[in-house]
Amino acid sequence: MLAGKNITLGVTGGIAVYKAAQLASNLKSGGADVRVIMTRSATAFVSPLTFQTLSGNRVYTELFEPVVEWNVQHIELAAISDLLVVVPATANILGKVAAGIADDLLSTVIMATTCPVLFCPAMNVNMYQNPVVQRNLAMLKDLGYHFVGPGQGRLACGAEGPGRLVELDVIMEKIQALLSPSDLKGLKVLVTAGPTLEPIDPVRYLTNRSSGKMGYALARAAASRGASVILISGPTNLQPPLGVELKQVETAAEMFKEVMEYFPRVDIVIKAAAVADYRPREVSGQKIKKTGSKLVIECEKNPDILAELGRRKTHQTLVGFAAETSNLEENAHQKVKDKNLDLMVANDVTLPGAGFGADTNIVKLVYPGQYVLPLPVMDKLSLAHRILDEVLKLRDNRQ
Ligand code: CTP
């Protein structure tokens, strides 16, 4: 998503400047062409050389300087940017932009650009809560400027409260979202993710190795493309993506109930969850003691959520996942048919770089009518975008 994008990073004078240096490096390694504008006070914290080295481009600090590259530097910088990100955004830069003041290179470029501008505020808690700053924030939001943060916590000045720069991965996620096409705008997407957990007694349960990473990547990708996303998730250790409605469940029965409730209102369902096929027939109210030499747990079948969706499907596009250890294509074709799917994402979880817990996946897309499209090894977010591309194609063909 970042490859080939021109991102201008505006750096203002706050202690969080050192984090902006890491952000410059992350953006560059993501494939973006990064140009950094530093205000004079930012250079009091970190030398421009740091940003020059990390971005691989010269750093801009002065509004008026002898022409090096472009005729009118602030106009050209404004014109070539796909996105302008201000990190950290101090009370001063927010106040200047809100008041229409353009008296240095950064404020002038912000004024002259037509690309989206993202502010990542960071300042002392009392400054942040000052009604003047709050008024400026509200005014800038109304005018269409984008914001992420600030976060809560201990600030560099020792105070506690809102004012910290948000984590860099949250900023990266917002940047990705602002640069993504909005081709899912107006669509409601339901994603299920993670394992389910089936209790045996108050302290034990049956579950599986699903980490939830694939489902969370799908929810993140869909939200960044403008969809309204409901993520119904079994227990995971993952941060829910920005702007996604999260419903946490434990058992397959709970997931079934939530999914059926949302189903009539959604356009696309992607069932990446690894739902337990069986649950213990009886859940002991007390912890089971180790009395006998062996323990037999009798299980009964859980409802097949996806198969039920296949039966109830009206206008929805239905995507399933199949984790297989043998006869991948044959099993996937059968499931596409049995569950009335529009697409099945099938992966052989025995391959290195595929399946549970990994950050990458190797899948075959299996369509009704025996068509199979093998994909190369991909990171889970790229694969999520690829699956969404295919879903959009299927929906276009249907119309
Ligand atoms: N699935 C579901 N409800 C279940 C079991 C599976 O909704 N009780 C969904 C999964 O979320 C996945 C798809 O069905 O999208 C295929 O899951 P998988 O476990 O591969 O297939 P099963 O139908 O359970 O068949 P088997 O375990 O025998 O391979």
CSV table of C-alpha atoms and ligand atoms in Angstrom, one decimal:
chain,number,residue,atom,x,y,z
A,1,MET,CA,0.0,0.0,0.0
A,2,LEU,CA,2.9,2.4,0.6
A,3,ALA,CA,5.0,1.4,-2.4
A,4,GLY,CA,5.4,4.4,-4.8
A,5,LYS,CA,3.6,6.8,-2.5
A,6,ASN,CA,5.1,10.3,-1.7
A,7,ILE,CA,4.7,10.9,2.0
A,8,THR,CA,5.8,14.2,3.5
A,9,LEU,CA,6.5,14.0,7.2
A,10,GLY,CA,6.2,17.3,9.1
A,11,VAL,CA,8.2,17.2,12.3
A,12,THR,CA,7.5,19.8,14.9
A,13,GLY,CA,9.3,20.5,18.2
A,14,GLY,CA,8.2,18.1,20.9
A,15,ILE,CA,10.0,15.4,22.8
A,16,ALA,CA,8.3,12.7,20.7
A,17,VAL,CA,10.5,13.8,17.7
A,18,TYR,CA,12.7,10.7,18.3
A,19,LYS,CA,9.6,8.5,17.5
A,20,ALA,CA,9.1,10.4,14.3
A,21,ALA,CA,12.6,9.3,13.3
A,22,GLN,CA,11.5,5.7,13.7
A,23,LEU,CA,8.3,6.4,11.7
A,24,ALA,CA,10.4,7.8,8.8
A,25,SER,CA,12.4,4.6,8.8
A,26,ASN,CA,9.2,2.4,8.9
A,27,LEU,CA,7.6,4.4,6.0
A,28,LYS,CA,10.7,4.1,3.9
A,29,SER,CA,11.1,0.4,4.5
A,30,GLY,CA,7.4,0.0,3.6
A,31,GLY,CA,8.3,1.4,0.1
A,32,ALA,CA,7.2,5.0,0.4
A,33,ASP,CA,9.3,8.0,-0.8
A,34,VAL,CA,9.6,10.0,2.4
A,35,ARG,CA,10.4,13.8,2.5
A,36,VAL,CA,10.9,15.4,5.9
A,37,ILE,CA,10.1,19.0,6.8
A,38,MET,CA,11.4,20.0,10.2
A,39,THR,CA,10.4,23.1,12.1
A,40,ARG,CA,13.2,25.2,13.7
A,41,SER,CA,12.2,23.9,17.2
A,42,ALA,CA,12.2,20.3,15.9
A,43,THR,CA,15.9,20.7,15.0
A,44,ALA,CA,16.6,21.6,18.6
A,45,PHE,CA,15.6,18.0,19.6
A,46,VAL,CA,17.1,16.0,16.7
A,47,SER,CA,19.5,16.9,13.9
A,48,PRO,CA,18.2,17.0,10.3
A,49,LEU,CA,21.0,14.5,9.5
A,50,THR,CA,19.1,11.8,11.4
A,51,PHE,CA,16.0,12.2,9.2
A,52,GLN,CA,18.1,12.6,6.1
A,53,THR,CA,19.8,9.3,6.8
A,54,LEU,CA,16.6,7.4,7.6
A,55,SER,CA,14.5,8.8,4.7
A,56,GLY,CA,17.3,8.8,2.1
A,57,ASN,CA,16.2,12.3,1.0
A,58,ARG,CA,17.4,15.8,2.0
A,59,VAL,CA,15.5,17.4,4.8
A,60,TYR,CA,13.7,20.7,4.4
A,61,THR,CA,13.9,23.3,7.1
A,62,GLU,CA,13.7,26.7,5.5
A,63,LEU,CA,10.9,28.5,3.7
A,64,PHE,CA,13.3,30.7,1.8
A,65,GLU,CA,16.5,29.2,0.7
A,66,PRO,CA,18.5,29.2,-2.5
A,67,VAL,CA,16.8,27.0,-5.1
A,68,VAL,CA,18.2,23.5,-5.0
A,69,GLU,CA,15.6,21.2,-6.7
A,70,TRP,CA,12.4,23.0,-7.4
A,71,ASN,CA,11.3,26.5,-8.5
A,72,VAL,CA,9.0,27.2,-5.6
A,73,GLN,CA,9.8,24.7,-3.0
A,74,HIS,CA,6.8,24.9,-0.7
A,75,ILE,CA,4.4,24.7,-3.6
A,76,GLU,CA,6.2,21.7,-5.2
A,77,LEU,CA,6.5,19.8,-1.9
A,78,ALA,CA,2.7,20.4,-1.4
A,79,ALA,CA,1.9,19.3,-4.9
A,80,ILE,CA,3.9,16.0,-5.0
A,81,SER,CA,2.6,14.7,-1.7
A,82,ASP,CA,0.1,11.9,-1.5
A,83,LEU,CA,-0.2,12.4,2.2
A,84,LEU,CA,1.2,14.8,4.7
A,85,VAL,CA,1.7,13.5,8.3
A,86,VAL,CA,2.6,15.8,11.1
A,87,VAL,CA,4.4,13.9,13.9
A,88,PRO,CA,4.4,15.1,16.6
A,89,ALA,CA,1.8,17.8,16.1
A,90,THR,CA,2.3,20.4,18.9
A,91,ALA,CA,-0.2,22.8,20.2
A,92,ASN,CA,1.7,25.5,18.2
A,93,ILE,CA,1.3,23.9,14.7
A,94,LEU,CA,-2.4,23.1,15.4
A,95,GLY,CA,-3.0,26.6,16.4
A,96,LYS,CA,-1.2,28.0,13.4
A,97,VAL,CA,-3.1,25.9,10.9
A,98,ALA,CA,-6.4,26.6,12.7
A,99,ALA,CA,-5.7,30.3,12.5
A,100,GLY,CA,-4.5,30.3,8.9
A,101,ILE,CA,-1.0,31.3,9.7
A,102,ALA,CA,1.7,30.2,7.2
A,103,ASP,CA,5.0,31.6,8.5
A,104,ASP,CA,7.5,28.8,8.0
A,105,LEU,CA,8.0,25.9,5.5
A,106,LEU,CA,5.8,23.3,7.3
A,107,SER,CA,2.8,25.6,7.9
A,108,THR,CA,3.1,26.9,4.4
A,109,VAL,CA,3.1,23.4,2.8
A,110,ILE,CA,0.1,22.4,5.0
A,111,MET,CA,-1.7,25.5,3.7
A,112,ALA,CA,-0.8,24.9,0.1
A,113,THR,CA,-1.4,21.1,-0.2
A,114,THR,CA,-4.6,19.5,-1.4
A,115,CYS,CA,-3.6,16.0,-0.2
A,116,PRO,CA,-5.0,14.5,3.1
A,117,VAL,CA,-3.2,15.9,6.2
A,118,LEU,CA,-2.9,13.7,9.3
A,119,PHE,CA,-2.0,15.2,12.6
A,120,CYS,CA,-0.6,13.0,15.4
A,121,PRO,CA,-0.8,15.4,18.4
A,122,ALA,CA,1.6,15.0,21.4
A,123,MET,CA,1.9,17.6,24.2
A,124,ASN,CA,1.6,18.1,27.9
A,125,VAL,CA,-1.8,17.0,29.3
A,126,ASN,CA,-2.7,20.5,30.5
A,127,MET,CA,-1.8,22.0,27.1
A,128,TYR,CA,-3.9,19.3,25.4
A,129,GLN,CA,-6.9,20.0,27.7
A,130,ASN,CA,-6.6,23.8,27.3
A,131,PRO,CA,-9.9,24.9,25.7
A,132,VAL,CA,-8.0,26.9,23.0
A,133,VAL,CA,-6.3,23.7,21.9
A,134,GLN,CA,-9.6,21.7,22.1
A,135,ARG,CA,-11.3,24.4,20.0
A,136,ASN,CA,-8.6,24.3,17.4
A,137,LEU,CA,-8.8,20.4,17.3
A,138,ALA,CA,-12.5,20.6,16.8
A,139,MET,CA,-12.2,23.2,14.1
A,140,LEU,CA,-9.5,21.3,12.2
A,141,LYS,CA,-11.6,18.1,12.4
A,142,ASP,CA,-14.6,19.9,11.0
A,143,LEU,CA,-12.4,21.2,8.2
A,144,GLY,CA,-11.5,17.6,7.2
A,145,TYR,CA,-8.0,17.3,8.7
A,146,HIS,CA,-7.3,13.8,10.0
A,147,PHE,CA,-6.2,12.9,13.5
A,148,VAL,CA,-4.8,9.9,15.3
A,149,GLY,CA,-4.3,10.1,19.1
A,150,PRO,CA,-3.1,11.4,21.4
A,151,GLY,CA,-2.7,8.3,23.6
A,152,GLN,CA,-3.1,8.1,27.4
A,153,GLY,CA,-0.4,7.4,29.9
A,154,ARG,CA,2.8,8.9,31.6
A,155,LEU,CA,4.1,11.8,29.7
A,156,ALA,CA,7.8,12.9,29.3
A,157,CYS,CA,7.1,15.8,31.7
A,158,GLY,CA,6.0,13.4,34.4
A,159,ALA,CA,2.3,14.1,34.2
A,160,GLU,CA,-0.4,11.5,33.6
A,161,GLY,CA,-3.2,11.7,31.1
A,162,PRO,CA,-3.9,12.3,27.4
A,163,GLY,CA,-1.0,13.8,25.5
A,164,ARG,CA,1.3,11.0,24.6
A,165,LEU,CA,2.0,10.3,20.9
A,166,VAL,CA,0.1,7.2,19.9
A,167,GLU,CA,2.0,4.0,19.2
A,168,LEU,CA,3.7,4.0,15.8
A,169,ASP,CA,1.8,0.9,14.6
A,170,VAL,CA,-1.4,2.8,15.2
A,171,ILE,CA,-0.1,5.7,13.1
A,172,MET,CA,1.0,3.3,10.4
A,173,GLU,CA,-2.4,1.8,10.3
A,174,LYS,CA,-4.0,5.2,9.9
A,175,ILE,CA,-1.6,6.1,7.1
A,176,GLN,CA,-2.4,2.8,5.3
A,177,ALA,CA,-6.1,3.6,5.6
A,178,LEU,CA,-5.7,7.1,4.2
A,179,LEU,CA,-3.7,5.8,1.3
A,180,SER,CA,-6.0,2.9,0.5
A,181,PRO,CA,-8.7,3.0,-2.2
A,182,SER,CA,-12.2,3.4,-0.8
A,183,ASP,CA,-13.6,0.7,-3.0
A,184,LEU,CA,-15.5,-1.0,-0.1
A,185,LYS,CA,-17.2,2.2,1.0
A,186,GLY,CA,-20.9,1.6,1.6
A,187,LEU,CA,-20.4,-2.2,2.1
A,188,LYS,CA,-20.9,-4.0,5.4
A,189,VAL,CA,-18.3,-6.8,6.0
A,190,LEU,CA,-18.6,-9.4,8.7
A,191,VAL,CA,-15.3,-11.2,9.6
A,192,THR,CA,-14.9,-14.0,12.1
A,193,ALA,CA,-11.5,-14.7,13.5
A,194,GLY,CA,-9.6,-16.8,16.0
A,195,PRO,CA,-10.3,-20.1,17.7
A,196,THR,CA,-13.4,-21.0,19.7
A,197,LEU,CA,-13.0,-22.3,23.2
A,198,GLU,CA,-15.2,-25.1,24.4
A,199,PRO,CA,-15.3,-25.6,28.2
A,200,ILE,CA,-14.8,-29.0,29.9
A,201,ASP,CA,-15.0,-27.7,33.5
A,202,PRO,CA,-14.4,-24.4,35.2
A,203,VAL,CA,-10.7,-24.5,34.5
A,204,ARG,CA,-10.3,-26.5,31.3
A,205,TYR,CA,-11.4,-26.2,27.7
A,206,LEU,CA,-10.9,-27.6,24.2
A,207,THR,CA,-9.5,-25.2,21.6
A,208,ASN,CA,-7.2,-25.1,18.5
A,209,ARG,CA,-4.0,-23.3,17.3
A,210,SER,CA,-5.7,-20.4,15.5
A,211,SER,CA,-4.0,-17.1,16.3
A,212,GLY,CA,-6.6,-14.9,14.7
A,213,LYS,CA,-4.0,-13.1,12.6
A,214,MET,CA,-5.7,-13.8,9.2
A,215,GLY,CA,-9.1,-12.7,10.4
A,216,TYR,CA,-7.8,-9.5,12.0
A,217,ALA,CA,-5.8,-8.7,8.8
A,218,LEU,CA,-9.0,-9.1,6.8
A,219,ALA,CA,-10.9,-6.8,9.2
A,220,ARG,CA,-8.1,-4.3,9.1
A,221,ALA,CA,-7.8,-4.4,5.3
A,222,ALA,CA,-11.6,-4.1,4.8
A,223,ALA,CA,-11.9,-1.1,7.2
A,224,SER,CA,-9.0,0.7,5.5
A,225,ARG,CA,-10.8,0.4,2.2
A,226,GLY,CA,-13.9,2.1,3.6
A,227,ALA,CA,-16.1,-0.9,4.6
A,228,SER,CA,-18.0,-0.9,7.8
A,229,VAL,CA,-16.6,-3.9,9.6
A,230,ILE,CA,-17.9,-6.2,12.3
A,231,LEU,CA,-15.3,-8.5,13.7
A,232,ILE,CA,-16.6,-11.5,15.7
A,233,SER,CA,-13.6,-13.0,17.4
A,234,GLY,CA,-12.8,-15.9,19.6
A,235,PRO,CA,-10.0,-15.3,22.2
A,236,THR,CA,-6.8,-13.9,20.7
A,237,ASN,CA,-3.9,-11.8,21.9
A,238,LEU,CA,-4.3,-9.3,19.1
A,239,GLN,CA,-5.1,-5.6,19.1
A,240,PRO,CA,-8.4,-4.9,17.4
A,241,PRO,CA,-8.0,-2.9,14.2
A,242,LEU,CA,-8.9,0.8,14.2
A,243,GLY,CA,-12.5,1.6,13.3
A,244,VAL,CA,-13.8,-1.9,13.5
A,245,GLU,CA,-16.8,-3.0,15.7
A,246,LEU,CA,-15.5,-5.9,17.8
A,247,LYS,CA,-17.7,-8.6,19.3
A,248,GLN,CA,-15.8,-11.1,21.5
A,249,VAL,CA,-17.1,-14.6,21.9
A,250,GLU,CA,-15.7,-17.8,23.4
A,251,THR,CA,-17.7,-20.8,22.2
A,252,ALA,CA,-19.0,-21.8,18.8
A,253,ALA,CA,-22.5,-21.5,20.1
A,254,GLU,CA,-21.9,-17.8,21.0
A,255,MET,CA,-20.3,-17.2,17.6
A,256,PHE,CA,-23.2,-18.8,15.9
A,257,LYS,CA,-25.7,-16.5,17.7
A,258,GLU,CA,-23.7,-13.3,17.0
A,259,VAL,CA,-23.1,-14.2,13.3
A,260,MET,CA,-26.8,-15.0,12.7
A,261,GLU,CA,-27.8,-11.7,14.3
A,262,TYR,CA,-25.6,-9.6,12.0
A,263,PHE,CA,-26.0,-11.7,8.8
A,264,PRO,CA,-29.2,-10.2,7.3
A,265,ARG,CA,-27.6,-6.7,7.5
A,266,VAL,CA,-24.2,-7.4,5.9
A,267,ASP,CA,-23.0,-7.7,2.3
A,268,ILE,CA,-19.9,-9.8,2.7
A,269,VAL,CA,-19.1,-12.6,5.2
A,270,ILE,CA,-15.5,-13.9,5.6
A,271,LYS,CA,-15.3,-16.8,8.0
A,272,ALA,CA,-11.7,-17.0,8.9
A,273,ALA,CA,-12.4,-18.4,12.4
A,274,ALA,CA,-11.3,-21.9,13.3
A,275,VAL,CA,-14.6,-23.0,14.8
A,276,ALA,CA,-14.3,-26.1,17.0
A,277,ASP,CA,-16.4,-28.9,15.3
A,278,TYR,CA,-17.2,-30.6,18.7
A,279,ARG,CA,-17.8,-29.5,22.2
A,280,PRO,CA,-18.0,-31.6,25.4
A,281,ARG,CA,-21.5,-32.9,25.8
A,282,GLU,CA,-21.5,-32.0,29.5
A,283,VAL,CA,-19.6,-29.2,31.2
A,284,SER,CA,-18.7,-30.2,34.7
A,285,GLY,CA,-19.7,-27.5,37.3
A,286,GLN,CA,-16.7,-28.6,39.4
A,287,LYS,CA,-13.1,-29.1,38.5
A,288,ILE,CA,-12.7,-32.7,37.3
A,289,LYS,CA,-10.5,-34.6,39.8
A,290,LYS,CA,-7.9,-37.1,38.6
A,291,THR,CA,-9.6,-40.2,40.1
A,292,GLY,CA,-9.5,-42.8,37.3
A,293,SER,CA,-6.5,-44.0,35.2
A,294,LYS,CA,-8.1,-42.5,32.1
A,295,LEU,CA,-10.6,-39.8,31.3
A,296,VAL,CA,-13.1,-40.0,28.4
A,297,ILE,CA,-14.8,-36.7,27.4
A,298,GLU,CA,-17.8,-37.3,25.3
A,299,CYS,CA,-18.3,-34.6,22.6
A,300,GLU,CA,-21.3,-33.5,20.5
A,301,LYS,CA,-21.2,-31.6,17.3
A,302,ASN,CA,-21.3,-27.8,17.2
A,303,PRO,CA,-23.5,-26.2,14.6
A,304,ASP,CA,-21.7,-25.5,11.3
A,305,ILE,CA,-22.1,-21.7,11.2
A,306,LEU,CA,-20.9,-21.3,7.6
A,307,ALA,CA,-23.2,-24.1,6.3
A,308,GLU,CA,-26.1,-22.4,8.0
A,309,LEU,CA,-25.1,-19.1,6.3
A,310,GLY,CA,-25.0,-20.9,3.0
A,311,ARG,CA,-28.6,-22.0,3.5
A,312,ARG,CA,-29.8,-18.5,4.6
A,313,LYS,CA,-27.8,-16.6,2.0
A,314,THR,CA,-29.7,-14.0,-0.1
A,315,HIS,CA,-27.6,-11.1,-1.4
A,316,GLN,CA,-24.5,-11.8,0.6
A,317,THR,CA,-21.1,-12.9,-0.8
A,318,LEU,CA,-19.9,-15.8,1.3
A,319,VAL,CA,-16.2,-16.6,1.8
A,320,GLY,CA,-14.9,-19.6,3.8
A,321,PHE,CA,-11.5,-20.8,4.9
A,322,ALA,CA,-10.3,-24.3,4.9
A,323,ALA,CA,-7.3,-25.5,6.8
A,324,GLU,CA,-6.3,-28.9,5.5
A,325,THR,CA,-3.5,-31.3,6.0
A,326,SER,CA,-4.3,-33.5,3.0
A,327,ASN,CA,-6.3,-33.6,-0.3
A,328,LEU,CA,-6.5,-29.8,-0.2
A,329,GLU,CA,-8.3,-29.1,-3.5
A,330,GLU,CA,-10.7,-32.0,-3.3
A,331,ASN,CA,-11.8,-31.1,0.2
A,332,ALA,CA,-12.1,-27.4,-0.6
A,333,HIS,CA,-14.3,-28.2,-3.7
A,334,GLN,CA,-16.6,-30.3,-1.5
A,335,LYS,CA,-16.9,-27.5,1.1
A,336,VAL,CA,-17.6,-24.9,-1.5
A,337,LYS,CA,-20.5,-27.1,-2.7
A,338,ASP,CA,-21.8,-28.3,0.7
A,339,LYS,CA,-21.7,-24.8,2.2
A,340,ASN,CA,-23.0,-22.8,-0.9
A,341,LEU,CA,-19.9,-20.6,-0.9
A,342,ASP,CA,-18.8,-17.9,-3.4
A,343,LEU,CA,-15.1,-18.4,-2.6
A,344,MET,CA,-13.0,-20.7,-0.4
A,345,VAL,CA,-9.5,-19.8,0.8
A,346,ALA,CA,-7.8,-23.1,1.2
A,347,ASN,CA,-4.5,-23.6,2.8
A,348,ASP,CA,-2.3,-26.6,3.5
A,349,VAL,CA,-1.3,-25.9,7.1
A,350,THR,CA,1.6,-28.4,6.9
A,351,LEU,CA,3.6,-26.1,4.5
A,352,PRO,CA,6.3,-23.9,6.1
A,353,GLY,CA,5.0,-20.3,6.0
A,354,ALA,CA,1.4,-21.2,6.0
A,355,GLY,CA,-1.4,-21.4,8.5
A,356,PHE,CA,-1.8,-21.1,12.2
A,357,GLY,CA,0.4,-18.5,14.0
A,358,ALA,CA,2.5,-17.7,11.0
A,359,ASP,CA,2.7,-14.1,9.7
A,360,THR,CA,2.5,-15.4,6.1
A,361,ASN,CA,0.2,-17.7,4.3
A,362,ILE,CA,0.2,-19.8,1.1
A,363,VAL,CA,-3.3,-20.4,-0.2
A,364,LYS,CA,-5.3,-21.5,-3.2
A,365,LEU,CA,-8.5,-19.7,-4.0
A,366,VAL,CA,-11.2,-22.2,-4.9
A,367,TYR,CA,-14.3,-21.1,-6.7
A,368,PRO,CA,-17.6,-22.9,-7.4
A,369,GLY,CA,-17.3,-24.9,-10.7
A,370,GLN,CA,-13.8,-26.3,-9.9
A,371,TYR,CA,-11.8,-23.2,-10.8
A,372,VAL,CA,-8.6,-22.9,-8.6
A,373,LEU,CA,-6.2,-20.0,-8.4
A,374,PRO,CA,-3.0,-20.7,-6.5
A,375,LEU,CA,-1.4,-17.7,-4.9
A,376,PRO,CA,2.3,-17.2,-3.9
A,377,VAL,CA,3.4,-16.9,-0.3
A,378,MET,CA,2.1,-13.6,1.0
A,379,ASP,CA,2.1,-11.7,4.3
A,380,LYS,CA,-1.4,-12.0,5.8
A,381,LEU,CA,-2.3,-8.3,5.3
A,382,SER,CA,-1.4,-8.5,1.5
A,383,LEU,CA,-3.4,-11.7,1.3
A,384,ALA,CA,-6.3,-10.0,3.0
A,385,HIS,CA,-6.3,-7.3,0.3
A,386,ARG,CA,-6.0,-9.9,-2.4
A,387,ILE,CA,-9.0,-11.8,-1.1
A,388,LEU,CA,-11.0,-8.5,-0.9
A,389,ASP,CA,-10.0,-7.8,-4.6
A,390,GLU,CA,-11.5,-11.2,-5.5
A,391,VAL,CA,-14.6,-10.6,-3.5
A,392,LEU,CA,-15.2,-7.3,-5.3
A,393,LYS,CA,-14.7,-9.0,-8.7
A,394,LEU,CA,-17.2,-11.6,-7.8
A,395,ARG,CA,-19.7,-8.9,-6.8
A,396,ASP,CA,-19.1,-7.0,-10.0
A,397,ASN,CA,-19.6,-10.1,-12.1
A,398,ARG,CA,-22.9,-10.7,-10.4
A,399,GLN,CA,-24.3,-7.3,-11.2
B,1,CTP,N1,-16.9,-23.5,10.1
B,1,CTP,C1,-18.0,-23.0,10.7
B,1,CTP,N2,-18.6,-23.7,11.7
B,1,CTP,C2,-18.1,-24.9,12.1
B,1,CTP,C3,-17.0,-25.4,11.4
B,1,CTP,C4,-16.4,-24.7,10.4
B,1,CTP,O1,-18.5,-21.9,10.3
B,1,CTP,N3,-18.7,-25.5,13.1
B,1,CTP,C5,-16.3,-22.7,8.9
B,1,CTP,C6,-15.0,-22.2,9.2
B,1,CTP,O2,-15.0,-20.9,9.8
B,1,CTP,C7,-14.3,-22.2,7.8
B,1,CTP,C8,-15.0,-23.3,7.1
B,1,CTP,O3,-16.2,-23.6,7.9
B,1,CTP,O4,-14.6,-21.0,7.1
B,1,CTP,C9,-14.3,-24.6,6.9
B,1,CTP,O5,-13.8,-25.0,8.2
B,1,CTP,P1,-13.0,-26.4,8.3
B,1,CTP,O6,-12.7,-26.7,9.7
B,1,CTP,O7,-11.9,-26.4,7.3
B,1,CTP,O8,-14.1,-27.4,7.7
B,1,CTP,P2,-15.2,-28.3,8.3
B,1,CTP,O9,-16.5,-28.0,7.6
B,1,CTP,O10,-15.2,-28.1,9.8
B,1,CTP,O11,-14.7,-29.7,7.9
B,1,CTP,P3,-13.5,-30.6,8.5
B,1,CTP,O12,-13.1,-30.1,9.9
B,1,CTP,O13,-14.0,-32.0,8.5
B,1,CTP,O14,-12.4,-30.5,7.5
